[in-house]
Short mmCIF file of N, CA and C in Angstrom, two decimals:
data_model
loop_
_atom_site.label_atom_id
_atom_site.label_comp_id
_atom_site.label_asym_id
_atom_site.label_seq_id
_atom_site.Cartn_x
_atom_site.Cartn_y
_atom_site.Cartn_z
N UNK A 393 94.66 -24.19 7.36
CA UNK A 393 93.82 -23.41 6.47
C UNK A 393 94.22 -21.95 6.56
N UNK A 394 94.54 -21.50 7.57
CA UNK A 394 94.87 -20.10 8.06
C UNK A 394 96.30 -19.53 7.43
N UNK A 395 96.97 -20.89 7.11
CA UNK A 395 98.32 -20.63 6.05
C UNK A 395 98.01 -20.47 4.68
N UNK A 396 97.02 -21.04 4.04
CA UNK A 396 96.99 -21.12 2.86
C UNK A 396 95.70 -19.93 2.51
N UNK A 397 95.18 -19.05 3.83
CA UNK A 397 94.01 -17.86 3.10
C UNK A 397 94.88 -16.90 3.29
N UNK A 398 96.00 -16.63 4.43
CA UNK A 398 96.79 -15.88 4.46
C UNK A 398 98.02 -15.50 3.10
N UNK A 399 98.16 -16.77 2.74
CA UNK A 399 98.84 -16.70 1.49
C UNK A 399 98.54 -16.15 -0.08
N UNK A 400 97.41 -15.73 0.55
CA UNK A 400 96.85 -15.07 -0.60
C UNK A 400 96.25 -13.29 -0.47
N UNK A 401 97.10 -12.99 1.04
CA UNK A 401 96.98 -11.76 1.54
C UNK A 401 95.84 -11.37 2.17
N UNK A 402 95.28 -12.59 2.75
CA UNK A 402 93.77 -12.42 3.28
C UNK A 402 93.63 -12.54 4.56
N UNK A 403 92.53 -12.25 5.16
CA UNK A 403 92.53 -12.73 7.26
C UNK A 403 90.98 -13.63 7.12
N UNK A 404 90.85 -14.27 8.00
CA UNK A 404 89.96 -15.16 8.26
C UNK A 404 89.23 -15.33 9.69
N UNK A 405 88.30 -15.59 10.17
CA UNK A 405 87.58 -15.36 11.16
C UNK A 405 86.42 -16.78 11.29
N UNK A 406 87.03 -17.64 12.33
CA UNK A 406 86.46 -19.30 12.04
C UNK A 406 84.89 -19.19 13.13
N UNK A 407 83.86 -19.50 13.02
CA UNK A 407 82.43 -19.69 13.83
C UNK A 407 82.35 -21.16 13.80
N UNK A 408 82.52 -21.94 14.98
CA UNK A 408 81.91 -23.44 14.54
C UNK A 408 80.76 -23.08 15.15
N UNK A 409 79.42 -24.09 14.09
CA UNK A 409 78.27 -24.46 15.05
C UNK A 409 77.54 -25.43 14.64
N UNK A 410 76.21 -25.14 15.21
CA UNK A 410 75.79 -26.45 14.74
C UNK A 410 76.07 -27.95 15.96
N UNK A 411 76.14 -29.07 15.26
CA UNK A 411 76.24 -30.39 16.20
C UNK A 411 76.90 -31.09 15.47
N UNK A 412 77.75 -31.96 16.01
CA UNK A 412 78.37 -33.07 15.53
C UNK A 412 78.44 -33.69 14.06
N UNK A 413 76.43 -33.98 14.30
CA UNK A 413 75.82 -34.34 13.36
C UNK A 413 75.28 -33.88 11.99
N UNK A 414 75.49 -32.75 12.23
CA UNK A 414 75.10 -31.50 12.02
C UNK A 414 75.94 -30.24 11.81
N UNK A 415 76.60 -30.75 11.51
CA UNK A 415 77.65 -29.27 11.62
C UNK A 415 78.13 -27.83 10.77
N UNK A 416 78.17 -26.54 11.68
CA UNK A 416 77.93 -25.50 10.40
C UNK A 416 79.47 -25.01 10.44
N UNK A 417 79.52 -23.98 9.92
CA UNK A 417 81.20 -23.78 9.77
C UNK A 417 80.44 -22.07 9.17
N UNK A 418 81.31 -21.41 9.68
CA UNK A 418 81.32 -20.04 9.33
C UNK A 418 82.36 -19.19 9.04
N UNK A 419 82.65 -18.72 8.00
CA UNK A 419 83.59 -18.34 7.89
C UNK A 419 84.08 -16.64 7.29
N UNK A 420 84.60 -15.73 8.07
CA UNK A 420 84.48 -14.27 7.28
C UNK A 420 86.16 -14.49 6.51
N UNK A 421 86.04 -13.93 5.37
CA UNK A 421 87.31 -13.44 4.83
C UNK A 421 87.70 -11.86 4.86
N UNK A 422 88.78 -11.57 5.18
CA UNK A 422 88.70 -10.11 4.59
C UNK A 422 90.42 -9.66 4.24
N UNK A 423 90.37 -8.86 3.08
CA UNK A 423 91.17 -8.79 2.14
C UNK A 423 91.03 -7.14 2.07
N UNK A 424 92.02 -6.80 1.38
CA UNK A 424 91.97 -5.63 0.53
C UNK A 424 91.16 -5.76 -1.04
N UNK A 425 90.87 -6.31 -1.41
CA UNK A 425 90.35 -7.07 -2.65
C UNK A 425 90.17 -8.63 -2.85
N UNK A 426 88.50 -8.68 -2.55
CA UNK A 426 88.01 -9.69 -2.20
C UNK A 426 87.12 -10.31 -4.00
N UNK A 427 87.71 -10.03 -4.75
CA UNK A 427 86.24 -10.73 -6.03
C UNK A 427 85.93 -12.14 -5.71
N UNK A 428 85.09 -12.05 -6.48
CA UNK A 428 84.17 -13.07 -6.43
C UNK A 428 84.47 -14.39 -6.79
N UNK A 429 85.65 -14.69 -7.92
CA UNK A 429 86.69 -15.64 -7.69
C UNK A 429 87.50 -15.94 -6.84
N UNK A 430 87.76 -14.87 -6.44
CA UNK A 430 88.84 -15.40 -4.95
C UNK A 430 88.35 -16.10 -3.77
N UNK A 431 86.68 -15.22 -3.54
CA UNK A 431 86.15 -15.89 -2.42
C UNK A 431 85.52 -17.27 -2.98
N UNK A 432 85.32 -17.45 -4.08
CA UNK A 432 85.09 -19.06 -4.63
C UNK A 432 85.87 -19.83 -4.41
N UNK A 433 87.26 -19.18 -4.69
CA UNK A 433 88.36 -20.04 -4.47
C UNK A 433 88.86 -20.37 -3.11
N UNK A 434 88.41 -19.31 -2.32
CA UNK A 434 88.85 -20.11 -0.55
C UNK A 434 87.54 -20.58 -0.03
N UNK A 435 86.84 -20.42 -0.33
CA UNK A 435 85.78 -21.53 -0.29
C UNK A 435 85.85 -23.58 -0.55
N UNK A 436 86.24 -22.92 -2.07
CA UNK A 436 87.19 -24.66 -2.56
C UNK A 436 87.68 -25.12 -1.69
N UNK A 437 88.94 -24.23 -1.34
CA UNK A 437 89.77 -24.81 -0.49
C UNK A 437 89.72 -25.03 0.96
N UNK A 438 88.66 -24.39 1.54
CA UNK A 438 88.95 -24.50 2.67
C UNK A 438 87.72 -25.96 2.64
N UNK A 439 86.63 -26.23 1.99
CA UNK A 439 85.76 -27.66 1.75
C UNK A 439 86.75 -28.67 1.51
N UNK A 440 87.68 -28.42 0.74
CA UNK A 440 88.80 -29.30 0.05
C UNK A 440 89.29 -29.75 1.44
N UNK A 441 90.13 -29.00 2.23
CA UNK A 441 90.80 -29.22 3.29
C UNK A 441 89.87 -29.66 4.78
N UNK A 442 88.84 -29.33 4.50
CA UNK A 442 88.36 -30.22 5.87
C UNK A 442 87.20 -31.20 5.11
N UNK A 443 87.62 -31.61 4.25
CA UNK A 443 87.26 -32.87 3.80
C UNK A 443 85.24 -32.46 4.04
N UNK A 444 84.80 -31.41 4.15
CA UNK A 444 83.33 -31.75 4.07
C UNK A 444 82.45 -32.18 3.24
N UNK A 445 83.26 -32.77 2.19
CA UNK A 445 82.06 -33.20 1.56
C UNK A 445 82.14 -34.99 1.22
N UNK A 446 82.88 -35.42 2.42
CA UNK A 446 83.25 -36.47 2.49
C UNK A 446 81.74 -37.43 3.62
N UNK A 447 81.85 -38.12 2.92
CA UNK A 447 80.19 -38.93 3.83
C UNK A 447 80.90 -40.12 4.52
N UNK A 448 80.82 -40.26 5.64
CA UNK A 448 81.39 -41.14 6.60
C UNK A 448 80.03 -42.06 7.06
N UNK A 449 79.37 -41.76 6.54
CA UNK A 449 77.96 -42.63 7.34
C UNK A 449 78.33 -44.23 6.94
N UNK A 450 78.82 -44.99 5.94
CA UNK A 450 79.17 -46.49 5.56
C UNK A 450 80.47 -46.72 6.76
N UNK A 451 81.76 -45.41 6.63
CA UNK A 451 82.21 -46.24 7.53
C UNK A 451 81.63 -46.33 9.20
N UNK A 452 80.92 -45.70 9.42
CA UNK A 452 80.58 -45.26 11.18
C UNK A 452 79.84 -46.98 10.71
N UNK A 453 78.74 -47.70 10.01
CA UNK A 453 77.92 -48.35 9.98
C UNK A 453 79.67 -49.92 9.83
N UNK A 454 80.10 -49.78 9.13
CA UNK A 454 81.02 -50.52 9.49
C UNK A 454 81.82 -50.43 10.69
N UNK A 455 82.40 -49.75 11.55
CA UNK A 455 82.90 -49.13 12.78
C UNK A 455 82.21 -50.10 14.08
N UNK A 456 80.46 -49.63 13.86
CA UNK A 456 80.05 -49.99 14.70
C UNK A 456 79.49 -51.60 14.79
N UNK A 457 80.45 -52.41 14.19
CA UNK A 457 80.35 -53.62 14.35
C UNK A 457 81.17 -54.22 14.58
N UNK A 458 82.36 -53.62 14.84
CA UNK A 458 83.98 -53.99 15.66
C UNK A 458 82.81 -53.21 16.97
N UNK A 459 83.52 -54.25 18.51
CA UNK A 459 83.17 -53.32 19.46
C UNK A 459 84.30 -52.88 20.13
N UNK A 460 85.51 -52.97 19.83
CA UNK A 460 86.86 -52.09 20.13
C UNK A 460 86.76 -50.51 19.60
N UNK A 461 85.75 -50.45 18.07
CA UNK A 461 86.67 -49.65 17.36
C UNK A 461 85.55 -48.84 17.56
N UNK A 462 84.38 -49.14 17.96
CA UNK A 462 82.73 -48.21 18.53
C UNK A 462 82.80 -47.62 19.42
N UNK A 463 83.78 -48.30 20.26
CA UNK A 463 84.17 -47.53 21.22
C UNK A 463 84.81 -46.48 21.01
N UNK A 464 85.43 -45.95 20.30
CA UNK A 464 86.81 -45.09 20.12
C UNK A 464 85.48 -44.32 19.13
N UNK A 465 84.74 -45.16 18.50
CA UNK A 465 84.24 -43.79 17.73
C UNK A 465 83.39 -42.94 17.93
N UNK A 466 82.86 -43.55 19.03
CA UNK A 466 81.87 -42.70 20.21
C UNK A 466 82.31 -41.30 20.60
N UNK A 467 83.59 -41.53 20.79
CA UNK A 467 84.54 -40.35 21.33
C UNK A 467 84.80 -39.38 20.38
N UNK A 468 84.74 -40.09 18.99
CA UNK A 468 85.18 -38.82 17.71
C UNK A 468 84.18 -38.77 16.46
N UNK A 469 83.15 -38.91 17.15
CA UNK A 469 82.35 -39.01 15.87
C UNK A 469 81.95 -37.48 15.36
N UNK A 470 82.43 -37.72 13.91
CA UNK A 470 82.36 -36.39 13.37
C UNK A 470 84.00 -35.45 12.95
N UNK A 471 84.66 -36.23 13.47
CA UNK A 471 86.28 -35.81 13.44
C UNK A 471 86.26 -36.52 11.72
N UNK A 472 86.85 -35.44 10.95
CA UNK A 472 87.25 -35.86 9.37
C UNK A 472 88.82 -35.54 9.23
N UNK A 473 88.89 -36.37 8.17
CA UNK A 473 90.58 -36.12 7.94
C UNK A 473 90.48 -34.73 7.13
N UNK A 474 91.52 -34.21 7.68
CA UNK A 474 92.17 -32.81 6.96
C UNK A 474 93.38 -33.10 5.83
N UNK A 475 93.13 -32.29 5.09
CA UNK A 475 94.41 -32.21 3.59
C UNK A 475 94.82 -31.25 3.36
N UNK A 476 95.95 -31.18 3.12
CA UNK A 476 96.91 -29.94 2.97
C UNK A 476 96.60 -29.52 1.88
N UNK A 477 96.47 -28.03 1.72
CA UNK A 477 95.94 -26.68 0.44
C UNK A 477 96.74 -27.47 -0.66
N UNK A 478 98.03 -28.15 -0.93
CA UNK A 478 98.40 -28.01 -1.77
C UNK A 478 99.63 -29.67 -1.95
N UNK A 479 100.46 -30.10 -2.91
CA UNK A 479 101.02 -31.13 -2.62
C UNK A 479 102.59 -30.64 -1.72
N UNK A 480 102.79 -29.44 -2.47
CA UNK A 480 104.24 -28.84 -1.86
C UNK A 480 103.99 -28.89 -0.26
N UNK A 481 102.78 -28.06 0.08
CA UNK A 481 102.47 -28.17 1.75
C UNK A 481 102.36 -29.68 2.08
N UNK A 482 101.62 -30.93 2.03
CA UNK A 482 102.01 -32.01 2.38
C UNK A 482 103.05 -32.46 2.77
N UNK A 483 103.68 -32.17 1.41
CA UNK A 483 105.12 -32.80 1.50
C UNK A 483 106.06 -32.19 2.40
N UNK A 484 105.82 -30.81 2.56
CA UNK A 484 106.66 -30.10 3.70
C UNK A 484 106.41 -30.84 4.84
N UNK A 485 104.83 -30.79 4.96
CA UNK A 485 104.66 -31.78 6.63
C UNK A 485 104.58 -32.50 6.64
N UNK A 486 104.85 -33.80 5.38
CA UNK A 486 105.07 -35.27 6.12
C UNK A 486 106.68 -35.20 6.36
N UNK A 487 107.54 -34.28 6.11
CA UNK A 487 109.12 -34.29 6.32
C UNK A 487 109.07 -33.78 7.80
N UNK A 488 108.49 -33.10 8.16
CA UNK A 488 108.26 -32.35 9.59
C UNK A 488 107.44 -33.23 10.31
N UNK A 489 106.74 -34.05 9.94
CA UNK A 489 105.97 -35.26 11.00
C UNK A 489 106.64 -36.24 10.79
N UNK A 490 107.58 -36.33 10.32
CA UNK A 490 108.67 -37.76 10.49
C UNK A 490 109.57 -37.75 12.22
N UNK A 491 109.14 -36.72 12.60
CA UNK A 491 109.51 -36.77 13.56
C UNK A 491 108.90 -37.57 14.70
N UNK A 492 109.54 -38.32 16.13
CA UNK A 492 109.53 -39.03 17.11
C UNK A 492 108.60 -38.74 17.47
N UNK A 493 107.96 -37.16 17.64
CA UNK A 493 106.56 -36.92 18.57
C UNK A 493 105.83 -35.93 17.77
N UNK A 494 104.48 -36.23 17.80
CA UNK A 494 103.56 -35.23 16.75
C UNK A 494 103.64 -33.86 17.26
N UNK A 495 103.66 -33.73 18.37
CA UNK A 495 103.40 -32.02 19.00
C UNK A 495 105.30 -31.42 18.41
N UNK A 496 106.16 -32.23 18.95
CA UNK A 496 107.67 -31.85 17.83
C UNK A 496 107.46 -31.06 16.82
N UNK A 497 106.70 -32.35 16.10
CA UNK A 497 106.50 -31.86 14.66
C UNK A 497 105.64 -30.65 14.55
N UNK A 498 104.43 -30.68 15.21
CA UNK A 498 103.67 -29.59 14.76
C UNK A 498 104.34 -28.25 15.57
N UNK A 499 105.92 -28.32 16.87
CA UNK A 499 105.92 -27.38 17.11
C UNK A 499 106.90 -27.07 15.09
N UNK A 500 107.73 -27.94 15.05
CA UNK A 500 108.52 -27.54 13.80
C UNK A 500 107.96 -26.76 12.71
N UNK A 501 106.79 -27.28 12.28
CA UNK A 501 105.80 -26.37 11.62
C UNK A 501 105.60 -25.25 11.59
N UNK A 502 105.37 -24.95 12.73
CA UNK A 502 105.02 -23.34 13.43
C UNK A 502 106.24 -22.75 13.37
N UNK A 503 106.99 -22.83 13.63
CA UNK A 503 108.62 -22.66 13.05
C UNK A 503 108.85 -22.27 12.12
N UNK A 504 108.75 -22.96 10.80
CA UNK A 504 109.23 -22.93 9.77
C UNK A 504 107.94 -22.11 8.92
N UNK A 505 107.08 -21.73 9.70
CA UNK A 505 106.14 -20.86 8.76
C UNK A 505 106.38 -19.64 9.52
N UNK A 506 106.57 -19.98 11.01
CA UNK A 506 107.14 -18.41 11.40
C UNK A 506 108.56 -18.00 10.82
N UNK A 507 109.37 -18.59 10.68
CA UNK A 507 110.61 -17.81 10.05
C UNK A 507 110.47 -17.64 8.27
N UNK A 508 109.71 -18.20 7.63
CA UNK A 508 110.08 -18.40 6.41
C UNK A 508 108.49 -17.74 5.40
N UNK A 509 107.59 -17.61 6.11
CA UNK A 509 106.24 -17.40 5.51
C UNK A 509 106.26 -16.03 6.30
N UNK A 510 105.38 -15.34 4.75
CA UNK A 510 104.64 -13.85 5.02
C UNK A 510 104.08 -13.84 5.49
N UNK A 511 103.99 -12.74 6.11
CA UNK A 511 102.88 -12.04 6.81
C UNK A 511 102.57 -10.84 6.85
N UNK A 512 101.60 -10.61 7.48
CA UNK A 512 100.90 -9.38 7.27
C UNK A 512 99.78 -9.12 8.58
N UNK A 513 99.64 -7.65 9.01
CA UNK A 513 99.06 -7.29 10.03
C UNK A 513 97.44 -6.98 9.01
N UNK A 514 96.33 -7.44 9.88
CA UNK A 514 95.05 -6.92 9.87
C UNK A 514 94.40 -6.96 11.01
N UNK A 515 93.89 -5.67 10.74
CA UNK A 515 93.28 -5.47 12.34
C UNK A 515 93.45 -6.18 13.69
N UNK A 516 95.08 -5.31 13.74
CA UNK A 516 95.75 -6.07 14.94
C UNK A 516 96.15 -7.46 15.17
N UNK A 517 95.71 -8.33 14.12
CA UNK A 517 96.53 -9.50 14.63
C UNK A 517 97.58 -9.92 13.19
N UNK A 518 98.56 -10.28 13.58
CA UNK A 518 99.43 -11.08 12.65
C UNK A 518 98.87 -12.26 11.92
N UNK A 519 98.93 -12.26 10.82
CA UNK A 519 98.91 -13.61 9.90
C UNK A 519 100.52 -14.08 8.99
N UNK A 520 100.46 -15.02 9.55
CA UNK A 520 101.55 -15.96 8.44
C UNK A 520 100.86 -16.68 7.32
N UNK A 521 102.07 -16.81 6.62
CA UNK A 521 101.20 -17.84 4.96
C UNK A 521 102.35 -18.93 5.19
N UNK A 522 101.89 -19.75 4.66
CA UNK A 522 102.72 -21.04 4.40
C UNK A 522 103.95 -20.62 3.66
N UNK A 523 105.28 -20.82 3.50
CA UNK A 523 106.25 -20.64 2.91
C UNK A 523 105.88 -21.01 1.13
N UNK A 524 106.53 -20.35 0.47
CA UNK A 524 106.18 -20.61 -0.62
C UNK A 524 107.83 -21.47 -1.18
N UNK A 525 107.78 -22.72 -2.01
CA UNK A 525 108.71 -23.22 -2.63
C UNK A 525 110.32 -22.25 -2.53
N UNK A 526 109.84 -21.22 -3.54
CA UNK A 526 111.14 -20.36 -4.13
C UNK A 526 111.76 -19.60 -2.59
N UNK A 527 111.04 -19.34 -1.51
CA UNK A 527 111.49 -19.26 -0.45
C UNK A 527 112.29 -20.25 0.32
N UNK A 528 111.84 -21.25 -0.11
CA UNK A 528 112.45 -22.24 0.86
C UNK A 528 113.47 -22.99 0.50
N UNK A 529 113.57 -22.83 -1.48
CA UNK A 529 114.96 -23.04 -1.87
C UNK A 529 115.49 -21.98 -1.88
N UNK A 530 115.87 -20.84 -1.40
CA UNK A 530 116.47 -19.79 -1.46
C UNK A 530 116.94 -19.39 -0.06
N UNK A 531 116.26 -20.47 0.79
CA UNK A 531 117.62 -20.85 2.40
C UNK A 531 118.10 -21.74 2.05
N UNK A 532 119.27 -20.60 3.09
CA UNK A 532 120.38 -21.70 3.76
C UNK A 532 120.23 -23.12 4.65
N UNK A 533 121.22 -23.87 4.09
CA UNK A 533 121.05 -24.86 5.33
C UNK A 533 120.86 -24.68 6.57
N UNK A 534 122.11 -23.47 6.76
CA UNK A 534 121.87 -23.07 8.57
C UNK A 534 120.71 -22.61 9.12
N UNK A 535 119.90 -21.94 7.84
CA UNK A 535 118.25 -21.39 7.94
C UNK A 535 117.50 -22.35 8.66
N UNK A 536 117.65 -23.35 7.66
CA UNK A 536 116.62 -24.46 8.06
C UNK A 536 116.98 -24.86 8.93
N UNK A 537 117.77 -25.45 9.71
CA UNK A 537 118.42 -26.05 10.80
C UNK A 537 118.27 -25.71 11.91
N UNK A 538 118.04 -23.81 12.06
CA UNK A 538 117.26 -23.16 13.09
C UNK A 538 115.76 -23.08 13.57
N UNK A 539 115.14 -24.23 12.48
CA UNK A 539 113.70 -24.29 13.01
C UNK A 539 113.18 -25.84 13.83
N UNK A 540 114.78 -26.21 14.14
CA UNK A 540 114.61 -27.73 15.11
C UNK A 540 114.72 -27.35 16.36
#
């Protein structure tokens, strides 16, 4: 999420709270120019991407009638699937999670958004954005090759 608010020249500031069951999410943006569409729009996206408006209560009620799989969900209840801001970002990281080990992959990630995605300083800390397309056809092979 922090790639795709950054990519729009923005910083972000995450509060979880709340419970499991219950859960709040807080979120500051701050920009040089914040309207009122924009903050609608990372709003979208950031609901979009952590799937909150997704209701899991049918499957937990199915779940908990396997007793292998009740078990396991004891441990994550409340964990939702995440989706990438966009299809280009997907597709970047299911090519980067094809890899042998997930932490690989997610170091490759971090990689390829640190060499290839903007950034920008706000109040002292660095933000990267996700690489944008025309960046990423506009390396070299040897470019890419340096983020394995």
């Amino acid at each position: 999420i922090r790639d795709s608010v950054a990519s729009r020249g923005l910083g972000d500031v995450y509060k979880r709270q709340g419970t499991v069951l219950e859960p709040e999410l807080e979120v500051e943006i701050h920009g040089r120019s914040l309207e009122e569409n924009t903050v609608i729009e990372i709003r979208n996206l950031i609901s979009f991407m952590l799937a909150i408006e997704n209701d899991l209560s049918d499957f937990y009620k199915m779940a908990n009638l396997d007793p292998y799989i009740s078990s396991i969900i004891g441990r994550l209840k409340g964990l939702q699937v995440t989706r990438s801001a966009s299809v280009y970002e997907a597709l970047v990281s299911s090519i980067l999670g094809q890899q042998i080990n997930t932490g690989v992959a997610a170091l490759m990630r971090e990689r390829f958004v640190h060499k290839f995605g903007i950034c920008f300083l706000y109040e002292k800390e660095l933000y990267r954005a996700f690489p944008s397309p025309h960046t990423v056809a506009a390396a070299t092979i040897e470019q890419l090759m340096e983020i394995k």
